[in-house]
PDB file of N, CA and C in Angstrom:
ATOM      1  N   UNK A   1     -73.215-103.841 -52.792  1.00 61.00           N
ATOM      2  CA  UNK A   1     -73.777-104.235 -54.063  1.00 61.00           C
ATOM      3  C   UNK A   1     -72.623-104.429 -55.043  1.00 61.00           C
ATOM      4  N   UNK A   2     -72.417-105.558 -55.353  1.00 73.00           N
ATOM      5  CA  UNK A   2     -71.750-106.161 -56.766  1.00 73.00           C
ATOM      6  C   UNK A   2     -71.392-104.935 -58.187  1.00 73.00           C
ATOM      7  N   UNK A   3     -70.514-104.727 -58.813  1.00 78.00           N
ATOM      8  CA  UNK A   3     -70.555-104.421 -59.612  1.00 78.00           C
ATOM      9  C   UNK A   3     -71.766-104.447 -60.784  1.00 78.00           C
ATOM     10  N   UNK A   4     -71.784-105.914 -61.168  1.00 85.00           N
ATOM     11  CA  UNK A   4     -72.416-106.997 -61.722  1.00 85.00           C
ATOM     12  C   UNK A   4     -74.077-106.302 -61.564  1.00 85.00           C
ATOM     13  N   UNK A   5     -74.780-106.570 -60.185  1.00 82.00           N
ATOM     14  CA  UNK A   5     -76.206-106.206 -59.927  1.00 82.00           C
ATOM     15  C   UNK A   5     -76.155-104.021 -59.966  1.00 82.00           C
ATOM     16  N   UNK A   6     -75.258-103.608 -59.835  1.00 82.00           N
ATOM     17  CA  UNK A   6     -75.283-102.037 -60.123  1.00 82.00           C
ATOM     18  C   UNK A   6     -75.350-101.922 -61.816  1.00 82.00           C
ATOM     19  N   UNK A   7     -74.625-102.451 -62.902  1.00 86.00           N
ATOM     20  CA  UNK A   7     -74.479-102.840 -63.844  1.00 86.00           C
ATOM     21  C   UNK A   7     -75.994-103.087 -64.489  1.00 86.00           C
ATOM     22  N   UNK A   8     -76.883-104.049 -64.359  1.00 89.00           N
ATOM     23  CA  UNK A   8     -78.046-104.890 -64.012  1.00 89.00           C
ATOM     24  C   UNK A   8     -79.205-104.093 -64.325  1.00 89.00           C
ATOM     25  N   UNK A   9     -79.226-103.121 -63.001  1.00 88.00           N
ATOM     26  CA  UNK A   9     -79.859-101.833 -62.819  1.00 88.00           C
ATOM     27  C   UNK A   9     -79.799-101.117 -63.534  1.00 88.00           C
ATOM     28  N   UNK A  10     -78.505-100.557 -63.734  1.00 89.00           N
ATOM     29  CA  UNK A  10     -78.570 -99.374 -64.944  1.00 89.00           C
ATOM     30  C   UNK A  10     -79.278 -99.615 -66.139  1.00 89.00           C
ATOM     31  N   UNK A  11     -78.394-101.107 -66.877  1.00 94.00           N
ATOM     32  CA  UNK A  11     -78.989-101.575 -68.444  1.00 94.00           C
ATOM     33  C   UNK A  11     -80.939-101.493 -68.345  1.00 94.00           C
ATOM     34  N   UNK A  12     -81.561-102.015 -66.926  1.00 94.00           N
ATOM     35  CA  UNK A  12     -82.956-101.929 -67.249  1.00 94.00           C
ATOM     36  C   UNK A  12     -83.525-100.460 -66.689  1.00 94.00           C
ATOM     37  N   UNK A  13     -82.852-100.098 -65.781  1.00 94.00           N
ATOM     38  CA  UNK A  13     -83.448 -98.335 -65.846  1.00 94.00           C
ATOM     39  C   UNK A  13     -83.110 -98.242 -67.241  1.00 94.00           C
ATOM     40  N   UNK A  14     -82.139 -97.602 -68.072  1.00 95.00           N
ATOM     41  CA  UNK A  14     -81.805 -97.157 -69.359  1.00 95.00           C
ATOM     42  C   UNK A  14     -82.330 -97.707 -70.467  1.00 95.00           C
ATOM     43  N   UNK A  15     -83.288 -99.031 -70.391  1.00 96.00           N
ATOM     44  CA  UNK A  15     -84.450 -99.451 -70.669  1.00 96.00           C
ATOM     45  C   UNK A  15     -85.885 -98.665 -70.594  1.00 96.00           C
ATOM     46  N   UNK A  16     -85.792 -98.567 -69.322  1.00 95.00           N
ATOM     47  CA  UNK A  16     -87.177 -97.813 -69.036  1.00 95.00           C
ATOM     48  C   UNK A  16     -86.780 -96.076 -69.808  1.00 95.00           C
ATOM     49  N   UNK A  17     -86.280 -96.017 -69.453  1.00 96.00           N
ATOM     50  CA  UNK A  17     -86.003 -94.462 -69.725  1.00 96.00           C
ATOM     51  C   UNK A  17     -86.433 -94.275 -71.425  1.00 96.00           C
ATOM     52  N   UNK A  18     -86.046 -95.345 -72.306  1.00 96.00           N
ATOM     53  CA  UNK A  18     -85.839 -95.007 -73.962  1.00 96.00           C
ATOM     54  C   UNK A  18     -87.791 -95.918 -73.720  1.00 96.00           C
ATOM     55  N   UNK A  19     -87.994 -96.169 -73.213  1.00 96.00           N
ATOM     56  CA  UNK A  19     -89.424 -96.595 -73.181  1.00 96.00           C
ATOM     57  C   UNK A  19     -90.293 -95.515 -72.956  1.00 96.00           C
ATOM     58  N   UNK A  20     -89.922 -94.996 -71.638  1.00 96.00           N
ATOM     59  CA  UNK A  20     -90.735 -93.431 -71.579  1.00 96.00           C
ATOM     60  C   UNK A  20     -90.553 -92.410 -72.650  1.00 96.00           C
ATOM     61  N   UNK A  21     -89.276 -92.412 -73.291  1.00 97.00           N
ATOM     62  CA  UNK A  21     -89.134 -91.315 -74.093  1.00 97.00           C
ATOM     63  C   UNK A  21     -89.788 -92.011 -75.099  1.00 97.00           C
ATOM     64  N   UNK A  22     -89.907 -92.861 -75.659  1.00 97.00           N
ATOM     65  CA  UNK A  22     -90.786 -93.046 -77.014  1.00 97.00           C
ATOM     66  C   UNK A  22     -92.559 -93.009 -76.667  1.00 97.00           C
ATOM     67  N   UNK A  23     -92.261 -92.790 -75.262  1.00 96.00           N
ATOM     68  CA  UNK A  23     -94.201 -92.809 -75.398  1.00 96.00           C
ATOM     69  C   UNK A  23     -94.577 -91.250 -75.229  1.00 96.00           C
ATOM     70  N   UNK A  24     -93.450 -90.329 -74.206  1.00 97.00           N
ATOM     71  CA  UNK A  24     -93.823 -88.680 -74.151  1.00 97.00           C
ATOM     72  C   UNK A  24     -92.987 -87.819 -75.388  1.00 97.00           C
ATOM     73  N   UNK A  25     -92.620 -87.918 -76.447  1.00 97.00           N
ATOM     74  CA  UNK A  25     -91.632 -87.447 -77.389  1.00 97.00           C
ATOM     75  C   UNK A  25     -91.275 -86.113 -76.927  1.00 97.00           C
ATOM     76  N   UNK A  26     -92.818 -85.534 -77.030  1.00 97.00           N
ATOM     77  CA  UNK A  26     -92.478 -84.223 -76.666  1.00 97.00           C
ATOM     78  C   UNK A  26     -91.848 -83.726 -75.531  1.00 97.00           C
ATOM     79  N   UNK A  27     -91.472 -84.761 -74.327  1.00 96.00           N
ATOM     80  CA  UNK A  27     -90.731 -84.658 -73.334  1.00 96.00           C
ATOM     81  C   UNK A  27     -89.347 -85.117 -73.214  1.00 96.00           C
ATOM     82  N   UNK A  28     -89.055 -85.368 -74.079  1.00 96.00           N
ATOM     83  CA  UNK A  28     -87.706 -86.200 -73.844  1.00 96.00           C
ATOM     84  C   UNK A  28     -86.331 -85.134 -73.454  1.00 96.00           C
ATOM     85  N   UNK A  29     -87.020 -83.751 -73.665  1.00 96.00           N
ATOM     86  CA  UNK A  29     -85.605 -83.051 -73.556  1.00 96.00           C
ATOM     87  C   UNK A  29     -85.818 -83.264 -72.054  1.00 96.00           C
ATOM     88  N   UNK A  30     -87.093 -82.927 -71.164  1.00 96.00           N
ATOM     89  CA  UNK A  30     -87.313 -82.930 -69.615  1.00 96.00           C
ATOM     90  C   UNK A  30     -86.227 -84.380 -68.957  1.00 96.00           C
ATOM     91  N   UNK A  31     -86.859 -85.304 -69.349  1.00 96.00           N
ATOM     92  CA  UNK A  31     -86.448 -86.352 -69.014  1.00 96.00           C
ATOM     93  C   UNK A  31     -85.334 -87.056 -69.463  1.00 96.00           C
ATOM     94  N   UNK A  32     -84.719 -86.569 -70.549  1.00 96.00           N
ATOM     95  CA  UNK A  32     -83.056 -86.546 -71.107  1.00 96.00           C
ATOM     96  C   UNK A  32     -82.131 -85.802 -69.678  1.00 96.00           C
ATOM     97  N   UNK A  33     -82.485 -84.643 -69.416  1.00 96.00           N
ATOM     98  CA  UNK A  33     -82.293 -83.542 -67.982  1.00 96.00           C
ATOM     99  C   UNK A  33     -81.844 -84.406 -67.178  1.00 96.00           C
ATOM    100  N   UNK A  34     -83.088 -85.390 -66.450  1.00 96.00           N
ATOM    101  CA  UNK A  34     -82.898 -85.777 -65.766  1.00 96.00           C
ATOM    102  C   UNK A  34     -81.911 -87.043 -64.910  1.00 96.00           C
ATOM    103  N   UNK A  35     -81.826 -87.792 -66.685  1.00 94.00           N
ATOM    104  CA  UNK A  35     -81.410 -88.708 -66.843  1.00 94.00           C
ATOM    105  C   UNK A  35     -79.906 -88.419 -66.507  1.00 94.00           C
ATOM    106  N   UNK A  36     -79.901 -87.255 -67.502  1.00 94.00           N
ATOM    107  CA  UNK A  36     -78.101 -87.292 -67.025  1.00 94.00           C
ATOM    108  C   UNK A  36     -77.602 -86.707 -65.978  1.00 94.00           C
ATOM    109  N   UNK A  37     -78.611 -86.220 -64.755  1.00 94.00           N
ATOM    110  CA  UNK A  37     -78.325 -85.738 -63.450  1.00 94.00           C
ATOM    111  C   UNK A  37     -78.068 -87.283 -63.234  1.00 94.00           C
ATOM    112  N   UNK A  38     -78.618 -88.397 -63.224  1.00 93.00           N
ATOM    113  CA  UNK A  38     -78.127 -89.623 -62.886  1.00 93.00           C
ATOM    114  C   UNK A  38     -77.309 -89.825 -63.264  1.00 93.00           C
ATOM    115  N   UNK A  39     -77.129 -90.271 -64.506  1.00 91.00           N
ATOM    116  CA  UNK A  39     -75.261 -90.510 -64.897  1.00 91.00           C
ATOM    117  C   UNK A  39     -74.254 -89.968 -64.171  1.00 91.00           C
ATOM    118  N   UNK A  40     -74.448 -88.711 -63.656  1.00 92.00           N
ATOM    119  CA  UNK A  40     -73.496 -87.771 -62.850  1.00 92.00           C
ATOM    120  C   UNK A  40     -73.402 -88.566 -61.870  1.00 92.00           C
ATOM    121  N   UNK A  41     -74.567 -88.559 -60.987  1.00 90.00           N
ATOM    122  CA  UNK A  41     -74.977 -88.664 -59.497  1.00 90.00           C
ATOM    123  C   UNK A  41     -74.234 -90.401 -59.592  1.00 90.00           C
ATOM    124  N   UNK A  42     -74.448 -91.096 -60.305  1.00 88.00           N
ATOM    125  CA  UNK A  42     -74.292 -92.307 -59.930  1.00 88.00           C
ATOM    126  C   UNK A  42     -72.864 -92.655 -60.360  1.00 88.00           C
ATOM    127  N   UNK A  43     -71.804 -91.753 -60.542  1.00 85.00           N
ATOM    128  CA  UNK A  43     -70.371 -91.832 -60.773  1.00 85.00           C
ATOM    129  C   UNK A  43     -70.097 -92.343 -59.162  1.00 85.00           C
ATOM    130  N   UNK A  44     -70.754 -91.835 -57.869  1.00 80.00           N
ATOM    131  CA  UNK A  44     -70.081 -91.895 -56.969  1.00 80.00           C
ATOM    132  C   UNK A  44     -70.335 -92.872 -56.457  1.00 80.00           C
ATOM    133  N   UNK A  45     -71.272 -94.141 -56.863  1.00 76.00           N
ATOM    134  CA  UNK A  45     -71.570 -95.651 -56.824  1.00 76.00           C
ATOM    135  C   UNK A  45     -72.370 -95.476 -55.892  1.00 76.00           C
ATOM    136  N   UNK A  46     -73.607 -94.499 -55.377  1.00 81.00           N
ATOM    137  CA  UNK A  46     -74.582 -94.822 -54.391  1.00 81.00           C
ATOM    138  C   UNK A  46     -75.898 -95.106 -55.209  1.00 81.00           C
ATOM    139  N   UNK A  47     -76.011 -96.375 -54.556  1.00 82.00           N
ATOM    140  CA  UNK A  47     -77.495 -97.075 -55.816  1.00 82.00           C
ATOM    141  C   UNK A  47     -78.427 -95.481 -55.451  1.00 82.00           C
ATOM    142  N   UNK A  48     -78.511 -95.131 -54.324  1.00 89.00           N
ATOM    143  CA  UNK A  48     -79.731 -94.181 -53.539  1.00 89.00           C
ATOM    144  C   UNK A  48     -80.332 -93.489 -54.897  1.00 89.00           C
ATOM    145  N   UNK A  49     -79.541 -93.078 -55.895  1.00 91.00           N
ATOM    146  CA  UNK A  49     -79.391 -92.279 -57.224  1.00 91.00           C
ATOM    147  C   UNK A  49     -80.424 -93.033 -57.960  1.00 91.00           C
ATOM    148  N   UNK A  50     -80.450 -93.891 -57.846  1.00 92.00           N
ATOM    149  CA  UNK A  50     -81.184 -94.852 -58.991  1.00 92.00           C
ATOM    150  C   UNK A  50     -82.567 -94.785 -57.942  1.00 92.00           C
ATOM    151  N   UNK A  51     -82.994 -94.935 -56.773  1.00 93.00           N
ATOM    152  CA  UNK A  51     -84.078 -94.685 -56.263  1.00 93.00           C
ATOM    153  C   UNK A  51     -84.774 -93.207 -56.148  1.00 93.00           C
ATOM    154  N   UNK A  52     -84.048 -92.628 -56.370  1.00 95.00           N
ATOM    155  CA  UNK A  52     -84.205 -90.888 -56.539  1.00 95.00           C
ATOM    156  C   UNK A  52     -84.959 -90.711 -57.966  1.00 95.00           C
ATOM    157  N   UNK A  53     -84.155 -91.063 -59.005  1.00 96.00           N
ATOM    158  CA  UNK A  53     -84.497 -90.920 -60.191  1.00 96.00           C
ATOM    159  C   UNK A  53     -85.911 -91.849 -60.141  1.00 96.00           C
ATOM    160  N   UNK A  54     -85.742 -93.079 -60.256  1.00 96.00           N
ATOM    161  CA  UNK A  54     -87.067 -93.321 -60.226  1.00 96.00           C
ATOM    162  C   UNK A  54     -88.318 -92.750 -59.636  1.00 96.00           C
ATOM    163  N   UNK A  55     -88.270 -92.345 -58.536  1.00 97.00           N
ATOM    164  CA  UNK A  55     -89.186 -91.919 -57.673  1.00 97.00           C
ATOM    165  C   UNK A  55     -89.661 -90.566 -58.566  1.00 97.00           C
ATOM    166  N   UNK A  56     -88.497 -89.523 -59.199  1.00 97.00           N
ATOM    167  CA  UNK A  56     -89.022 -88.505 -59.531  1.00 97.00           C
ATOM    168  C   UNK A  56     -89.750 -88.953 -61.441  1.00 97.00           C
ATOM    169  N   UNK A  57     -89.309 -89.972 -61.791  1.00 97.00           N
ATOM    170  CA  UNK A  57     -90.293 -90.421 -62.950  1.00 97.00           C
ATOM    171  C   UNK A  57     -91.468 -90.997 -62.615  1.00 97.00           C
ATOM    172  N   UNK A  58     -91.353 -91.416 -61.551  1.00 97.00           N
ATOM    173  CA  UNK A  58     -93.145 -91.860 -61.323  1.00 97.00           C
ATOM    174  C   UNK A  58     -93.398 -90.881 -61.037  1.00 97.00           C
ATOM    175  N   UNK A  59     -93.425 -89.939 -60.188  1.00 97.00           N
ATOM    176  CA  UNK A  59     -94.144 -89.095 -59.966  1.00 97.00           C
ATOM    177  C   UNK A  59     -94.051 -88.043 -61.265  1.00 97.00           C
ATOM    178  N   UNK A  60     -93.657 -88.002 -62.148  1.00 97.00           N
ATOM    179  CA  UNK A  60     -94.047 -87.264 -63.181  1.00 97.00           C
ATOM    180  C   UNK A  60     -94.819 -88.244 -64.409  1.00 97.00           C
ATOM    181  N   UNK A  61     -94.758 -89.543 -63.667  1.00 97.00           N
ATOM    182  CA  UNK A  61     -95.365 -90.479 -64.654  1.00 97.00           C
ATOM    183  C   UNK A  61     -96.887 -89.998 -64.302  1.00 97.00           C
ATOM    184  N   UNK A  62     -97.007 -89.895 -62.867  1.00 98.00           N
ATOM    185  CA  UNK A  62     -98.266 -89.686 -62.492  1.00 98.00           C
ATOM    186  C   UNK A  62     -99.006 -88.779 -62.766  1.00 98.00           C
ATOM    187  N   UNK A  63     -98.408 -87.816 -63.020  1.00 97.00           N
ATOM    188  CA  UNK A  63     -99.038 -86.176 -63.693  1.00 97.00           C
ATOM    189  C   UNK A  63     -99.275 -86.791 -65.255  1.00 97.00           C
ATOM    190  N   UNK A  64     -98.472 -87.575 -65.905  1.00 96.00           N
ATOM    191  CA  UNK A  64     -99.094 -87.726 -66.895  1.00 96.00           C
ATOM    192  C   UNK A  64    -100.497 -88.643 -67.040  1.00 96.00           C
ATOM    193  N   UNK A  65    -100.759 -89.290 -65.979  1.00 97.00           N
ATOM    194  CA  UNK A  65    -101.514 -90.348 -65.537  1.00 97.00           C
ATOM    195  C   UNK A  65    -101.575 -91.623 -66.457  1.00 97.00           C
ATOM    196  N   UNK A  66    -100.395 -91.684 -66.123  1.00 97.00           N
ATOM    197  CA  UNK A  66     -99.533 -93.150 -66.840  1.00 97.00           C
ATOM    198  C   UNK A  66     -99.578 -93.873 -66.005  1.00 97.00           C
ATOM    199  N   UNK A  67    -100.615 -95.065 -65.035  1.00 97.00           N
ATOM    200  CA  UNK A  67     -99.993 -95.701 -63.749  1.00 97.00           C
ATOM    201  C   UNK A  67     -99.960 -96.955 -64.026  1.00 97.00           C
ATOM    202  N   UNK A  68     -99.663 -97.350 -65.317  1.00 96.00           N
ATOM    203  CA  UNK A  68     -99.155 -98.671 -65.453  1.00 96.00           C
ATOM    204  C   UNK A  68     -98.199 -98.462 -65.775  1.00 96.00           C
ATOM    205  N   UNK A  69     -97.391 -97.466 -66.328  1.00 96.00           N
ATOM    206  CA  UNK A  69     -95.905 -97.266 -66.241  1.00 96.00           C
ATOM    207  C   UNK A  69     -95.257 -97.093 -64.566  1.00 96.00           C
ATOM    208  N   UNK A  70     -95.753 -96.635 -63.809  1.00 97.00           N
ATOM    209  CA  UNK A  70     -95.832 -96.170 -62.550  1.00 97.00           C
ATOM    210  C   UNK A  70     -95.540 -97.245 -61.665  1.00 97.00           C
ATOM    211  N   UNK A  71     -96.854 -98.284 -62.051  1.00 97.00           N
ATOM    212  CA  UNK A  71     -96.647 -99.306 -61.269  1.00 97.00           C
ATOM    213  C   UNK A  71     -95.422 -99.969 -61.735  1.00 97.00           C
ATOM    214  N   UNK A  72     -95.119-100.647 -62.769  1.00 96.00           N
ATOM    215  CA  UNK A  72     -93.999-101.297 -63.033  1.00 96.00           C
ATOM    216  C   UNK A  72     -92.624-100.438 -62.537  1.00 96.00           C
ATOM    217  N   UNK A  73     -92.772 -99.156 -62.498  1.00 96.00           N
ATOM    218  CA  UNK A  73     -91.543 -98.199 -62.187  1.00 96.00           C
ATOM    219  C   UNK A  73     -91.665 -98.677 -60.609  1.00 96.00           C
ATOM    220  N   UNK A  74     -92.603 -98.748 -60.139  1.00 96.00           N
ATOM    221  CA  UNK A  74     -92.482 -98.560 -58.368  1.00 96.00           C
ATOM    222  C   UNK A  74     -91.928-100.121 -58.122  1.00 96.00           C
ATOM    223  N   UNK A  75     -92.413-100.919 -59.367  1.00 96.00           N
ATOM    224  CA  UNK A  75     -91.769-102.595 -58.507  1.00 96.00           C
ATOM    225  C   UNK A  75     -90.133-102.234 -58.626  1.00 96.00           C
ATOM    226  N   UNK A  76     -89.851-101.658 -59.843  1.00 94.00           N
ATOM    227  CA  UNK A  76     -88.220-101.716 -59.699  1.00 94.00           C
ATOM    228  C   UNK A  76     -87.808-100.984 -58.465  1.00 94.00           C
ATOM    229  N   UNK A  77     -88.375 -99.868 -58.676  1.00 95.00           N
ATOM    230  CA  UNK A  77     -87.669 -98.925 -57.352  1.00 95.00           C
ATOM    231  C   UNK A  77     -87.860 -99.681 -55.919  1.00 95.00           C
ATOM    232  N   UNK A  78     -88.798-100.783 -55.750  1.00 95.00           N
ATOM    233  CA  UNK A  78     -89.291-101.936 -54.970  1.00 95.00           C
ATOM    234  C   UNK A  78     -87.984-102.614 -54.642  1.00 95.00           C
ATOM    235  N   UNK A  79     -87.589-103.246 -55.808  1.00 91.00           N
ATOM    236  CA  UNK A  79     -86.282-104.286 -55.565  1.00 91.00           C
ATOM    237  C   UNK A  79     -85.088-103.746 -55.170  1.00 91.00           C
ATOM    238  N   UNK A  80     -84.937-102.397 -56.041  1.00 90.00           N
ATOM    239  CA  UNK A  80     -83.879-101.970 -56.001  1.00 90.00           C
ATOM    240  C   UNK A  80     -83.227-101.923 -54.446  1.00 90.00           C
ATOM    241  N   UNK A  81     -84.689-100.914 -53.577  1.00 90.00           N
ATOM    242  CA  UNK A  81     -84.234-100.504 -52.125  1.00 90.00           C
ATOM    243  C   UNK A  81     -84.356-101.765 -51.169  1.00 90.00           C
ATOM    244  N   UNK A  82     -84.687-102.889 -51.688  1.00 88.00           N
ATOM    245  CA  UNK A  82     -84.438-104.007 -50.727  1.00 88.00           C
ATOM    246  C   UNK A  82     -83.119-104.466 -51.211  1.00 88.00           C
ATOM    247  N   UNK A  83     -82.557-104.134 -52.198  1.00 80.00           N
ATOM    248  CA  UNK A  83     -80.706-104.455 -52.296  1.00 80.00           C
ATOM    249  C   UNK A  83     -80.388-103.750 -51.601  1.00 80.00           C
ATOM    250  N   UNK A  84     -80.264-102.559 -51.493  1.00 74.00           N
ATOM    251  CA  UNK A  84     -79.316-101.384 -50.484  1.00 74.00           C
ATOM    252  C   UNK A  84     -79.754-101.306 -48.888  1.00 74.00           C
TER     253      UNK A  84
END
């Protein structure tokens, strides 16, 4: 994977992310947490990080029973793992 399309990814995850936090406020410290276990995780350039993270926001999307956030989260996490 390209610099360029890893790049790509991040700017619209880090999209989604300030999207979720303005809709759970009261969660944002949870999902701030998590976020920057990614920043970490994805220093070592394995996209896998970016399918991890997603996976664990839908599924906490789902406890909130958000599944139109969910669904749009699962198409990215969709594309993403047909790049890698």
């Amino acid at each position: 994977m390209t610099g360029k399309v890893f790049t790509k990814i991040f700017n619209i995850i880090n999209a989604k992310v300030a999207f979720v936090i303005s809709r759970y406020p009261d969660d944002e410290t949870q999902i701030n947490d998590w976020y920057l276990q990614l920043l970490v995780d994805i220093k070592s350039g394995d996209v896998i990080h970016y399918v991890d993270f997603l996976t664990l926001l839908i599924s906490w999307l789902e406890q909130k029973e958000d599944y139109v956030m969910c669904a749009d989260l699962f198409k990215l996490k969709n594309k993403i793992e047909k790049w890698i």
